[in-house]
Every structure is written in structure tokens, then in C-alpha cells.
Short mmCIF file of C-alpha atoms (C1' of nucleotides) in Angstrom, two decimals:
data_model
loop_
_atom_site.label_atom_id
_atom_site.label_comp_id
_atom_site.label_asym_id
_atom_site.label_seq_id
_atom_site.Cartn_x
_atom_site.Cartn_y
_atom_site.Cartn_z
CA MET A 1 0.86 -11.83 -19.65
CA LEU A 2 1.79 -12.08 -23.27
CA PHE A 3 0.21 -8.92 -24.54
CA GLN A 4 1.90 -6.22 -22.55
CA ALA A 5 0.83 -2.79 -23.00
CA PRO A 6 3.27 -0.65 -24.92
CA GLN A 7 3.77 1.90 -22.26
CA GLU A 8 5.07 0.92 -18.95
CA LYS A 9 6.93 -2.11 -20.39
CA GLU A 10 9.75 -4.09 -19.20
CA LYS A 11 11.72 -3.34 -16.11
CA LEU A 12 10.64 -0.22 -14.15
CA ASP A 13 12.25 0.74 -10.93
CA PRO A 14 10.28 -0.96 -8.28
CA ARG A 15 9.85 2.12 -6.37
CA VAL A 16 8.23 3.83 -9.27
CA LYS A 17 5.96 0.87 -9.80
CA ARG A 18 4.87 1.04 -6.16
CA THR A 19 4.40 4.74 -6.12
CA ARG A 20 2.14 4.60 -9.09
CA ASN A 21 0.16 1.77 -7.52
CA LEU A 22 -0.26 3.77 -4.42
CA ILE A 23 -1.33 6.83 -6.37
CA PHE A 24 -3.72 4.80 -8.44
CA ARG A 25 -5.43 3.18 -5.51
CA ALA A 26 -5.66 6.42 -3.59
CA PHE A 27 -7.15 8.19 -6.63
CA GLY A 28 -9.70 5.33 -7.12
CA GLU A 29 -10.87 5.62 -3.49
CA LEU A 30 -11.15 9.34 -3.60
CA LEU A 31 -13.03 9.25 -6.82
CA ALA A 32 -15.56 7.06 -5.29
CA GLU A 33 -15.84 9.32 -2.23
CA LYS A 34 -15.78 12.84 -3.51
CA GLY A 35 -15.90 13.03 -7.36
CA PHE A 36 -13.19 14.27 -9.55
CA GLN A 37 -13.27 18.03 -9.21
CA ALA A 38 -13.35 17.96 -5.48
CA ILE A 39 -10.15 16.00 -5.36
CA THR A 40 -6.90 17.93 -4.87
CA VAL A 41 -3.38 16.85 -5.45
CA GLN A 42 -2.75 17.22 -1.89
CA ASP A 43 -5.56 14.76 -1.00
CA ILE A 44 -3.99 12.21 -3.34
CA ALA A 45 -0.58 12.63 -2.02
CA TYR A 46 -1.81 12.28 1.57
CA ARG A 47 -3.95 9.14 0.91
CA ALA A 48 -1.25 7.61 -1.11
CA GLU A 49 1.34 8.30 1.60
CA ILE A 50 3.68 10.07 -0.74
CA ASN A 51 5.04 13.65 -0.98
CA ARG A 52 3.04 16.08 -3.11
CA ALA A 53 6.25 16.75 -5.10
CA THR A 54 6.52 13.03 -5.94
CA PHE A 55 3.06 13.15 -7.56
CA TYR A 56 4.32 15.77 -9.88
CA ALA A 57 7.43 13.66 -10.75
CA HIS A 58 5.00 11.12 -12.18
CA PHE A 59 2.05 13.22 -13.47
CA PRO A 60 1.86 16.71 -14.68
CA ASP A 61 -1.53 17.21 -13.01
CA LYS A 62 -4.57 15.31 -11.95
CA TYR A 63 -5.94 15.26 -15.48
CA ALA A 64 -3.05 13.20 -16.49
CA LEU A 65 -3.54 10.91 -13.68
CA LEU A 66 -7.28 10.49 -14.61
CA GLN A 67 -6.07 9.46 -18.03
CA TYR A 68 -3.68 7.07 -16.76
CA SER A 69 -6.15 5.68 -14.35
CA ILE A 70 -8.71 5.05 -16.92
CA ARG A 71 -6.29 3.09 -19.00
CA ARG A 72 -5.17 1.11 -16.00
CA ALA A 73 -8.65 0.41 -14.80
CA PHE A 74 -9.59 -0.91 -18.35
CA GLU A 75 -6.37 -2.98 -18.42
CA GLU A 76 -7.18 -4.54 -15.19
CA GLU A 77 -10.69 -5.22 -16.23
CA LEU A 78 -9.40 -6.98 -19.37
CA GLN A 79 -7.02 -9.04 -17.32
CA GLN A 80 -9.63 -10.15 -14.87
CA ARG A 81 -11.74 -11.42 -17.74
CA THR A 82 -8.82 -13.38 -18.92
CA LEU A 83 -8.54 -11.35 -22.15
CA SER A 84 -5.47 -9.39 -23.24
CA ALA A 85 -3.07 -12.22 -23.39
CA CYS A 86 -5.18 -14.07 -25.95
CA HIS A 87 -5.62 -14.99 -29.54
CA TYR A 88 -8.45 -14.11 -31.63
CA SER A 89 -11.62 -16.12 -31.42
CA GLU A 90 -15.31 -15.35 -31.72
CA GLU A 91 -15.70 -15.95 -28.04
CA ASN A 92 -12.89 -13.53 -27.12
CA LEU A 93 -14.35 -10.97 -29.40
CA ARG A 94 -17.72 -11.18 -27.68
CA ALA A 95 -15.97 -10.97 -24.42
CA LEU A 96 -14.16 -7.93 -25.41
CA ILE A 97 -17.31 -6.18 -26.51
CA VAL A 98 -18.97 -7.08 -23.25
CA THR A 99 -16.09 -5.62 -21.34
CA VAL A 100 -16.43 -2.37 -23.28
CA CYS A 101 -20.11 -2.17 -22.70
CA ASP A 102 -19.77 -2.81 -18.94
CA PHE A 103 -16.89 -0.31 -18.74
CA VAL A 104 -18.77 2.38 -20.54
CA THR A 105 -21.88 1.99 -18.25
CA GLN A 106 -19.60 1.90 -15.20
CA SER A 107 -17.68 5.07 -15.97
CA GLY A 108 -20.97 6.66 -16.90
CA HIS A 109 -22.52 6.80 -13.49
CA HIS A 110 -19.41 6.10 -11.48
CA CYS A 111 -18.32 9.67 -11.59
CA LYS A 112 -20.45 11.96 -13.56
CA ALA A 113 -18.63 14.84 -11.97
CA ALA A 114 -15.61 15.56 -14.08
CA GLY A 115 -16.63 18.07 -16.73
CA GLY A 116 -17.54 17.06 -20.27
CA GLN A 117 -14.00 15.89 -20.74
CA PHE A 118 -14.43 12.83 -18.81
CA ASP A 119 -16.29 10.91 -21.42
CA ALA A 120 -13.82 11.88 -23.97
CA LEU A 121 -10.96 10.68 -21.90
CA VAL A 122 -12.51 7.26 -21.29
CA GLU A 123 -13.47 7.06 -24.87
CA GLY A 124 -9.95 7.86 -26.09
CA GLN A 125 -8.23 5.50 -23.69
CA VAL A 126 -10.55 2.59 -24.25
CA ARG A 127 -10.71 2.79 -27.89
CA ALA A 128 -6.83 2.89 -28.04
CA GLN A 129 -6.50 -0.26 -25.99
CA VAL A 130 -9.22 -2.13 -27.80
CA GLN A 131 -7.50 -1.21 -31.05
CA GLU A 132 -4.14 -2.38 -29.75
CA LEU A 133 -5.50 -5.76 -28.65
CA MET A 134 -7.30 -6.40 -31.88
CA GLN A 135 -4.29 -5.26 -33.84
CA PHE A 136 -2.31 -7.84 -31.79
CA TRP A 137 -4.70 -10.49 -32.64
CA LEU A 138 -4.63 -9.72 -36.40
CA LYS A 139 -0.84 -9.62 -36.53
CA GLN A 140 -0.78 -12.88 -34.64
CA ARG A 141 -2.83 -14.25 -37.63
CA SER A 142 -0.22 -12.81 -39.97
CA MET A 143 -2.29 -10.15 -41.47
CA PRO A 144 0.01 -7.45 -43.09
CA PRO A 145 0.59 -4.52 -40.62
CA ASP A 146 -1.03 -1.68 -42.65
CA GLU A 147 -4.25 -3.76 -43.23
CA ALA A 148 -4.28 -4.74 -39.59
CA ASP A 149 -4.12 -1.09 -38.61
CA ILE A 150 -7.11 -0.19 -40.64
CA ALA A 151 -9.19 -3.09 -39.75
CA SER A 152 -8.49 -2.78 -36.03
CA THR A 153 -9.03 0.99 -36.00
CA ALA A 154 -12.43 0.59 -37.73
CA ALA A 155 -13.45 -2.29 -35.45
CA ALA A 156 -12.34 -0.41 -32.35
CA TRP A 157 -14.38 2.63 -33.20
CA ALA A 158 -17.30 0.57 -34.15
CA ILE A 159 -17.16 -1.44 -30.83
CA TYR A 160 -16.86 1.81 -28.77
CA GLY A 161 -19.75 3.38 -30.67
CA LEU A 162 -21.98 0.55 -30.35
CA ALA A 163 -21.14 0.03 -26.71
CA GLN A 164 -22.07 3.79 -26.04
CA HIS A 165 -25.22 3.23 -28.03
CA TRP A 166 -26.26 0.25 -25.96
CA ALA A 167 -25.42 2.10 -22.68
CA ARG A 168 -27.64 4.96 -23.60
CA SER A 169 -30.47 3.04 -25.06
CA LYS A 170 -33.70 2.87 -23.26
CA PRO A 171 -35.04 0.28 -22.83
CA GLN A 172 -31.67 -1.54 -22.68
CA PRO A 173 -31.76 -4.83 -24.53
CA PRO A 174 -30.19 -7.72 -22.64
CA LEU A 175 -26.41 -7.47 -23.10
CA ASP A 176 -25.94 -11.01 -24.37
CA ALA A 177 -28.51 -10.59 -27.04
CA TYR A 178 -27.06 -7.22 -28.16
CA VAL A 179 -23.54 -8.69 -28.34
CA GLN A 180 -24.67 -11.72 -30.27
CA ARG A 181 -26.29 -9.36 -32.73
CA ILE A 182 -23.40 -6.95 -33.31
CA SER A 183 -20.42 -9.25 -32.98
CA PRO A 184 -20.82 -10.45 -36.69
CA LEU A 185 -20.57 -6.83 -37.78
CA VAL A 186 -17.39 -6.35 -35.94
CA ARG A 187 -16.06 -9.57 -37.17
CA SER A 188 -16.67 -8.64 -40.73
CA LEU A 189 -14.68 -5.38 -40.27
CA LEU A 190 -11.89 -7.24 -38.77
CA MET A 191 -11.77 -10.07 -41.32
CA ALA A 192 -12.56 -8.06 -44.45
CA SER A 193 -9.41 -9.54 -46.21
CA THR A 194 -8.72 -12.91 -44.60
CA LEU A 195 -12.18 -14.56 -44.41
CA SER A 196 -11.44 -17.88 -42.72
CA ASP A 197 -12.35 -19.15 -39.24
CA MET B 1 -4.05 10.26 19.91
CA LEU B 2 -3.03 11.46 23.38
CA PHE B 3 -1.33 8.35 24.67
CA GLN B 4 1.49 7.65 22.15
CA ALA B 5 3.47 4.68 22.30
CA PRO B 6 6.99 5.52 23.56
CA GLN B 7 8.67 3.78 20.51
CA GLU B 8 7.96 5.22 17.06
CA LYS B 9 7.11 8.68 18.42
CA GLU B 10 7.02 12.04 17.00
CA LYS B 11 7.97 12.69 13.30
CA LEU B 12 9.34 9.72 11.35
CA ASP B 13 10.32 9.95 7.77
CA PRO B 14 7.14 9.19 5.81
CA ARG B 15 8.98 6.73 3.75
CA VAL B 16 9.90 4.81 6.77
CA LYS B 17 6.44 4.94 8.06
CA ARG B 18 5.09 3.74 4.86
CA THR B 19 7.57 0.99 4.36
CA ARG B 20 6.81 -0.40 7.85
CA ASN B 21 3.08 -0.28 7.04
CA LEU B 22 3.68 -2.24 3.87
CA ILE B 23 5.68 -4.76 5.64
CA PHE B 24 3.29 -5.01 8.38
CA ARG B 25 0.38 -5.66 6.16
CA ALA B 26 2.25 -8.13 3.99
CA PHE B 27 3.31 -9.99 7.06
CA GLY B 28 -0.31 -10.07 8.33
CA GLU B 29 -1.58 -11.55 5.07
CA LEU B 30 1.15 -14.19 4.79
CA LEU B 31 0.63 -15.11 8.45
CA ALA B 32 -2.85 -16.00 7.63
CA GLU B 33 -2.06 -17.87 4.52
CA LYS B 34 1.00 -19.92 5.47
CA GLY B 35 1.88 -19.77 9.19
CA PHE B 36 4.94 -18.21 10.60
CA GLN B 37 7.72 -20.71 9.76
CA ALA B 38 6.83 -21.15 6.11
CA ILE B 39 7.33 -17.33 5.66
CA THR B 40 10.61 -16.18 4.31
CA VAL B 41 12.03 -12.76 4.27
CA GLN B 42 11.86 -12.93 0.53
CA ASP B 43 8.08 -13.60 0.65
CA ILE B 44 7.56 -10.55 2.89
CA ALA B 45 9.68 -8.26 0.69
CA TYR B 46 7.93 -9.39 -2.46
CA ARG B 47 4.49 -8.94 -0.97
CA ALA B 48 5.28 -5.64 0.38
CA GLU B 49 6.83 -4.42 -2.79
CA ILE B 50 10.17 -3.55 -1.15
CA ASN B 51 13.60 -4.74 -1.57
CA ARG B 52 14.86 -7.44 0.74
CA ALA B 53 17.78 -5.32 1.82
CA THR B 54 15.10 -2.74 2.83
CA PHE B 55 13.63 -5.25 5.14
CA TYR B 56 16.90 -5.75 7.02
CA ALA B 57 17.15 -1.90 7.31
CA HIS B 58 14.13 -1.97 9.54
CA PHE B 59 14.14 -5.38 11.35
CA PRO B 60 17.08 -7.81 12.12
CA ASP B 61 14.97 -10.76 11.14
CA LYS B 62 11.52 -12.05 10.86
CA TYR B 63 11.30 -12.64 14.64
CA ALA B 64 11.81 -9.18 15.24
CA LEU B 65 9.01 -8.34 12.81
CA LEU B 66 6.82 -10.75 14.60
CA GLN B 67 7.46 -8.97 17.73
CA TYR B 68 6.77 -5.57 16.22
CA SER B 69 3.67 -6.88 14.54
CA ILE B 70 2.22 -8.19 17.71
CA ARG B 71 2.61 -4.86 19.37
CA ARG B 72 1.18 -3.01 16.38
CA ALA B 73 -1.80 -5.38 16.10
CA PHE B 74 -2.59 -4.91 19.69
CA GLU B 75 -2.17 -1.15 19.55
CA GLU B 76 -4.68 -0.96 16.61
CA GLU B 77 -6.92 -3.15 18.53
CA LEU B 78 -6.83 -0.71 21.37
CA GLN B 79 -7.42 2.26 19.19
CA GLN B 80 -10.37 0.65 17.47
CA ARG B 81 -11.94 0.14 20.85
CA THR B 82 -11.44 3.78 21.54
CA LEU B 83 -9.05 3.01 24.34
CA SER B 84 -5.45 4.11 24.43
CA ALA B 85 -6.20 7.87 24.50
CA CYS B 86 -8.23 7.68 27.53
CA HIS B 87 -8.35 8.42 31.17
CA TYR B 88 -9.04 5.75 33.86
CA SER B 89 -12.56 4.61 34.52
CA GLU B 90 -14.19 1.50 35.48
CA GLU B 91 -15.66 1.12 32.02
CA ASN B 92 -12.28 1.63 30.30
CA LEU B 93 -10.68 -0.94 32.69
CA ARG B 94 -13.35 -3.39 31.74
CA ALA B 95 -12.88 -2.71 28.08
CA LEU B 96 -9.11 -3.14 28.48
CA ILE B 97 -9.67 -6.56 29.98
CA VAL B 98 -12.09 -7.64 27.19
CA THR B 99 -9.57 -6.47 24.64
CA VAL B 100 -6.85 -8.52 26.15
CA CYS B 101 -9.18 -11.63 26.27
CA ASP B 102 -10.07 -11.36 22.71
CA PHE B 103 -6.63 -10.85 21.59
CA VAL B 104 -5.32 -13.80 23.46
CA THR B 105 -7.96 -16.00 21.90
CA GLN B 106 -7.36 -14.55 18.52
CA SER B 107 -3.68 -15.09 18.56
CA GLY B 108 -4.14 -18.48 20.07
CA HIS B 109 -5.86 -20.03 17.03
CA HIS B 110 -4.84 -17.50 14.45
CA CYS B 111 -1.45 -18.96 13.94
CA LYS B 112 -0.53 -21.82 16.12
CA ALA B 113 2.45 -22.45 13.79
CA ALA B 114 5.26 -20.46 15.34
CA GLY B 115 7.23 -22.54 17.78
CA GLY B 116 6.54 -22.30 21.44
CA GLN B 117 7.95 -18.78 21.38
CA PHE B 118 4.88 -17.38 19.83
CA ASP B 119 2.85 -17.26 23.09
CA ALA B 120 5.73 -15.85 24.85
CA LEU B 121 6.04 -12.92 22.52
CA VAL B 122 2.47 -12.12 22.49
CA GLU B 123 2.40 -12.30 26.30
CA GLY B 124 5.48 -10.00 26.54
CA GLN B 125 4.24 -7.32 24.15
CA VAL B 126 0.64 -7.32 25.45
CA ARG B 127 1.57 -7.11 28.98
CA ALA B 128 4.04 -4.34 28.28
CA GLN B 129 1.49 -2.27 26.58
CA VAL B 130 -1.27 -2.91 29.11
CA GLN B 131 1.23 -1.93 31.82
CA GLU B 132 2.22 1.22 29.97
CA LEU B 133 -1.42 2.31 29.42
CA MET B 134 -2.44 1.76 33.09
CA GLN B 135 0.70 3.48 34.22
CA PHE B 136 -0.38 6.43 32.09
CA TRP B 137 -3.76 6.37 33.80
CA LEU B 138 -2.25 6.34 37.14
CA LYS B 139 0.16 9.12 36.53
CA GLN B 140 -2.66 11.11 35.13
CA ARG B 141 -4.25 10.77 38.51
CA SER B 142 -1.03 12.06 40.10
CA MET B 143 -0.04 8.82 41.67
CA PRO B 144 3.77 8.91 42.55
CA PRO B 145 5.72 7.23 39.84
CA ASP B 146 7.24 4.41 41.71
CA GLU B 147 3.93 3.40 43.10
CA ALA B 148 2.36 3.70 39.70
CA ASP B 149 5.10 1.32 38.46
CA ILE B 150 4.34 -1.30 40.99
CA ALA B 151 0.53 -1.13 40.73
CA SER B 152 0.50 -1.08 36.93
CA THR B 153 2.87 -3.99 36.81
CA ALA B 154 0.93 -6.14 39.16
CA ALA B 155 -2.37 -5.25 37.40
CA ALA B 156 -0.94 -5.97 34.01
CA TRP B 157 0.32 -9.38 34.96
CA ALA B 158 -3.07 -10.19 36.64
CA ILE B 159 -4.91 -9.13 33.60
CA TYR B 160 -2.85 -11.21 31.23
CA GLY B 161 -2.91 -14.22 33.54
CA LEU B 162 -6.73 -14.04 33.95
CA ALA B 163 -7.25 -13.49 30.25
CA GLN B 164 -5.17 -16.61 29.49
CA HIS B 165 -7.01 -18.44 32.08
CA TRP B 166 -10.35 -17.52 30.61
CA ALA B 167 -9.24 -18.40 27.05
CA ARG B 168 -8.09 -21.90 28.14
CA SER B 169 -11.10 -22.62 30.53
CA LYS B 170 -13.67 -25.14 29.31
CA PRO B 171 -16.54 -24.50 29.37
CA GLN B 172 -15.81 -20.78 28.68
CA PRO B 173 -17.98 -18.51 30.89
CA PRO B 174 -19.53 -15.59 29.02
CA LEU B 175 -16.96 -12.96 28.73
CA ASP B 176 -19.12 -10.14 30.13
CA ALA B 177 -19.80 -12.03 33.34
CA TYR B 178 -16.22 -13.13 33.72
CA VAL B 179 -14.87 -9.43 33.32
CA GLN B 180 -17.42 -8.13 35.75
CA ARG B 181 -16.27 -10.74 38.21
CA ILE B 182 -12.51 -10.05 37.84
CA SER B 183 -12.37 -6.35 37.30
CA PRO B 184 -12.75 -5.37 40.96
CA LEU B 185 -9.76 -7.55 41.72
CA VAL B 186 -7.67 -5.63 39.23
CA ARG B 187 -9.18 -2.35 40.40
CA SER B 188 -7.96 -3.15 43.87
CA LEU B 189 -4.49 -3.79 42.63
CA LEU B 190 -4.45 -0.51 40.81
CA MET B 191 -5.88 1.55 43.60
CA ALA B 192 -4.17 0.10 46.40
CA SER B 193 -3.04 3.39 47.79
CA THR B 194 -5.48 6.03 46.35
CA LEU B 195 -8.88 4.49 47.03
CA SER B 196 -11.21 7.11 45.73
CA ASP B 197 -13.41 6.97 42.67
"C1'" DG C 1 30.39 -37.72 2.97
"C1'" DC C 2 29.12 -34.77 -1.12
"C1'" DT C 3 26.94 -31.66 -4.23
"C1'" DC C 4 22.88 -28.33 -5.65
"C1'" DC C 5 19.76 -25.06 -4.29
"C1'" DT C 6 17.42 -21.81 -1.31
"C1'" DT C 7 17.61 -18.41 2.09
"C1'" DT C 8 20.02 -15.33 4.96
"C1'" DG C 9 22.57 -11.34 6.36
"C1'" DT C 10 25.77 -7.69 4.75
"C1'" DT C 11 27.91 -3.95 1.84
"C1'" DG C 12 29.21 0.33 -1.61
"C1'" DC C 13 27.13 2.69 -5.11
"C1'" DT C 14 22.90 4.38 -7.56
"C1'" DT C 15 18.37 6.39 -7.89
"C1'" DA C 16 13.81 7.86 -6.55
"C1'" DA C 17 11.33 10.02 -2.90
"C1'" DA C 18 10.90 13.67 0.84
"C1'" DC C 19 11.47 18.23 2.21
"C1'" DA C 20 11.35 23.15 2.52
"C1'" DA C 21 11.05 27.01 0.33
"C1'" DC C 22 9.63 29.54 -3.40
"C1'" DA C 23 6.41 32.38 -6.81
"C1'" DC C 24 2.02 32.19 -8.60
"C1'" DA C 25 -3.02 31.55 -9.10
"C1'" DT C 26 -7.74 31.41 -7.11
"C1'" DC C 27 -11.26 32.70 -4.31
"C1'" DA C 28 -14.21 34.04 -0.14
"C1'" DG C 29 -15.13 37.82 3.08
"C1'" DG C 30 -14.35 42.21 5.48
"C1'" DC D 1 -10.21 47.01 -3.13
"C1'" DC D 2 -7.17 44.13 -0.17
"C1'" DT D 3 -6.19 40.42 2.87
"C1'" DG D 4 -5.81 35.71 4.43
"C1'" DA D 5 -6.23 31.17 3.20
"C1'" DT D 6 -5.76 27.34 0.16
"C1'" DG D 7 -4.04 24.99 -3.87
"C1'" DT D 8 -0.64 24.60 -7.69
"C1'" DG D 9 3.69 23.84 -10.00
"C1'" DT D 10 8.81 24.09 -9.39
"C1'" DT D 11 13.64 23.63 -7.61
"C1'" DG D 12 18.20 22.10 -4.86
"C1'" DT D 13 19.41 19.36 -1.33
"C1'" DT D 14 18.97 15.50 1.84
"C1'" DT D 15 17.77 10.83 2.75
"C1'" DA D 16 15.78 6.26 2.35
"C1'" DA D 17 15.21 2.60 -0.71
"C1'" DG D 18 16.91 -0.33 -4.67
"C1'" DC D 19 20.52 -3.25 -6.73
"C1'" DA D 20 24.09 -6.44 -7.35
"C1'" DA D 21 27.25 -9.09 -5.49
"C1'" DC D 22 29.17 -11.27 -1.76
"C1'" DA D 23 30.06 -14.99 2.03
"C1'" DA D 24 27.87 -18.09 4.78
"C1'" DA D 25 24.36 -21.19 6.74
"C1'" DG D 26 21.05 -24.59 6.23
"C1'" DG D 27 18.30 -28.64 3.75
"C1'" DA D 28 17.28 -32.20 0.31
"C1'" DG D 29 18.80 -35.81 -2.29
"C1'" DC D 30 22.24 -38.73 -4.30
#
DNA sequence: GCTCCTTTGTTGCTTAAACAACACATCAGG
DNA sequence: CCTGATGTGTTGTTTAAGCAACAAAGGAGC
């Protein structure tokens, strides 16, 4: 992939990579089975076939793992939709918005059992990644860094906000139509300076 | 489980256990995809997320892994059918025969691409385990060891031979009927001395 | 025959994971 | 209240897995 996440870059000890994969998968399974609070670190370690102390070598606690997992889940979602290693285009922007909408709904009813902090975590991680990706797009199109910062930040917040709005709205309009409607708004935020293509 | 396989007993370093699991699964996947000869040790190591040298720390070569895998696959088959931790009964004996028949057919067309040695390996491993299990049954019923050896050996060979015969016979009679027909033969082998129950 | 390339086994040295043991927090029940 | 049980973090020591580099065995193609 061309757009590698800033964290977890380059060469990482394969044992570390594998261990995190194991923890990630185990956590995902448990999350689906029991809900967040009911999960203990022991559960995770057992399921992942690792020692409990090893868990703490990678994450301070299960909340940190939750955060990491949200980020990874969203990353994988992006990769599966062939985004993340892409350039800017209207189509990719719409796809990105769709991904965020889906992810927000998913995380909404996937595990409502994680205290009020859950939504905040999802929001933070997803927004950060959306912003990074769009920043990457803009720099690729040679927008000056500080402008790209501002534009991508604004657009990321807007996308997340609109996604949440859609997810909560009753009745829910068809996603396609909604995205068609809002993507020009986001585009205008992104392209405030360079208005071509 | 009450009837633990003689190898791989008691407490084994969890890393070893996990590594072997990873290798076992990776090998199973590759076997389904490419066939035995096409698989390299590198493939297995890559798929299992382990170092190639680690593979050699566990198995001399891929043939040894094949042998190990056959044994494990059959073990798991037994456990799934709730055998292996059981006492002798007519029903369990029939279930055992059914398992062997299924396993022989499976391994027959699952990967025909492993030289002529493949069948021999399956045969050896399966027969050994069938024999061990029945020996366990007999000793549980306080048959003297040397008698149990002989009886279980004869029965194991008979079961495997009859399973192979069934798998190759055309047209194949219904498995249920076939097992009903042959299980008394096996039973007579097992119970040659103690003819009660 | 001869390369070039891939795969195979093998070997010190390095590093991450396992363990056991610890002090501490939390909570249900007598 | 206290007691037993369970989960949390942390630490030093031990052990398995990773790495890089090696020699050697096979193939494929010229």
C-alpha cells in the first residue's frame, strides 16, 4: 500500500506484528460475544494464546487496545474498499464518506456496551484517519502543507459530523442520495484554494 | 479430554503450542490451495507468520509436518465426534468406524497430489490412533495388556482395511448399512477373550 | 557442460514472549 | 467488619522465536 499509516510503519519485529494480530482478532471475537466491559485482560490473553504479561507489553490496558482496535478496524475497512492507497477523485471522496457512514452505524449497534467513552474513541480515531488520508490527497496535489492541514481538518470534522447525523436520522434517507448531496460541500471545503478538477 | 495422545502430552510451552497450531493451520490452507509438492517450507513459514528457522525447530522437513498434520487432523475429527475420551460401547465402535471411513474418503480426494507415500502416511497414522484408542478401551475393561495389544492391533488393521475397501467400492453401499454389517466382525476381534457385554 | 536462481537445512547471537511471584484493588457474602 | 476470590499491573529470570549468513542441493535455460 502506498499510504501507510504513520504509526506502525516500516519493519516491525514479526513476533510483535503477530502478537498484535492475535490480540486484535481475539478482542474482536470477544467484543462480539460479550461486550466491552465484560471482557477481562485474562480473557483476551487466553483467547489470543499469549501470556497476560505480554498483553501489557503492548497495551497499557484494555482501553488502549480498544482505541488501537478501532483504528485498525477502520484501516482494514478502508483497504477493503480499495481506498487508502489512492489519489483524490470525486469518486474516492464519495467512497470515503460512505465508509465513514457505514462504520459509524456499525460501531453504533455493534457494541453499545462500553460506557459513553466508546463513541468518543470511535470519533477520534476515525476522524484522525480520515484527516490523514485527505491530507495525503491534498499534498499529492501539491497544496501547501499548512493549507492542506486546515482544509483536511475541516473536511474530516464535517464528514464525521454528517455521517453521525445520517446514522441518527429517522427516517434514514438512502445512503447514496445523502452522499451525493453532501459530497459537494466537503469538496468545497477541501478545494477552497485550488479550485480545479 | 481423558484419553490424551501419548505424544504432546502434559504441559508444553504455550509458544510451542501456538507455533505448531499456526503451522498446522497454514499447512492445511496451502494443502487445499496448491497440493503437497507445490508447497515450500517458505510458503508455510510465511503463511504461519513464523520464521523459516522456527519451522525447522519443530519439524525436520515438510514430510514430517504432513505426518504430524494427518495425526492431528484425525485427532480433531475424533474429538468433534465426541469420541476419544470415551469408554467402549457398540455405538462408539460404530462411530469410530464411520470416522475412519469418512477420513479415508476425505484424504483420498482432498489431495491426491503427494506421491504414493501419501496414502501410506494416512494409513499409518490413522491405524496407530485407532489402535491406541481401542487399546485404551480394552485396558479400561481390565483386559491384560498383551492381549489388549493383540486384539486392538488386529481390529485396527481390520477397520482400516474395511474402510479403504468401502471407500474404493463401486457402487458404494450406504455407510450406515456397511458399518452395521462389519461392526460385529470387529467386535469379535476385540472381544475374543472377554465375551461379555 | 555451464551458469543463475530458488529452496533447503544449519548455526551463533539477539530479542520478544512466558513464567512465577508480587502488591494492590475490587467486590460479594458470611 | 473481614475473608476469599478474582482481576490488575509490575518485575527478573528463563526460554523460544527471529535474524542473518552460510554451504549445499536441485532445476531451468542457454
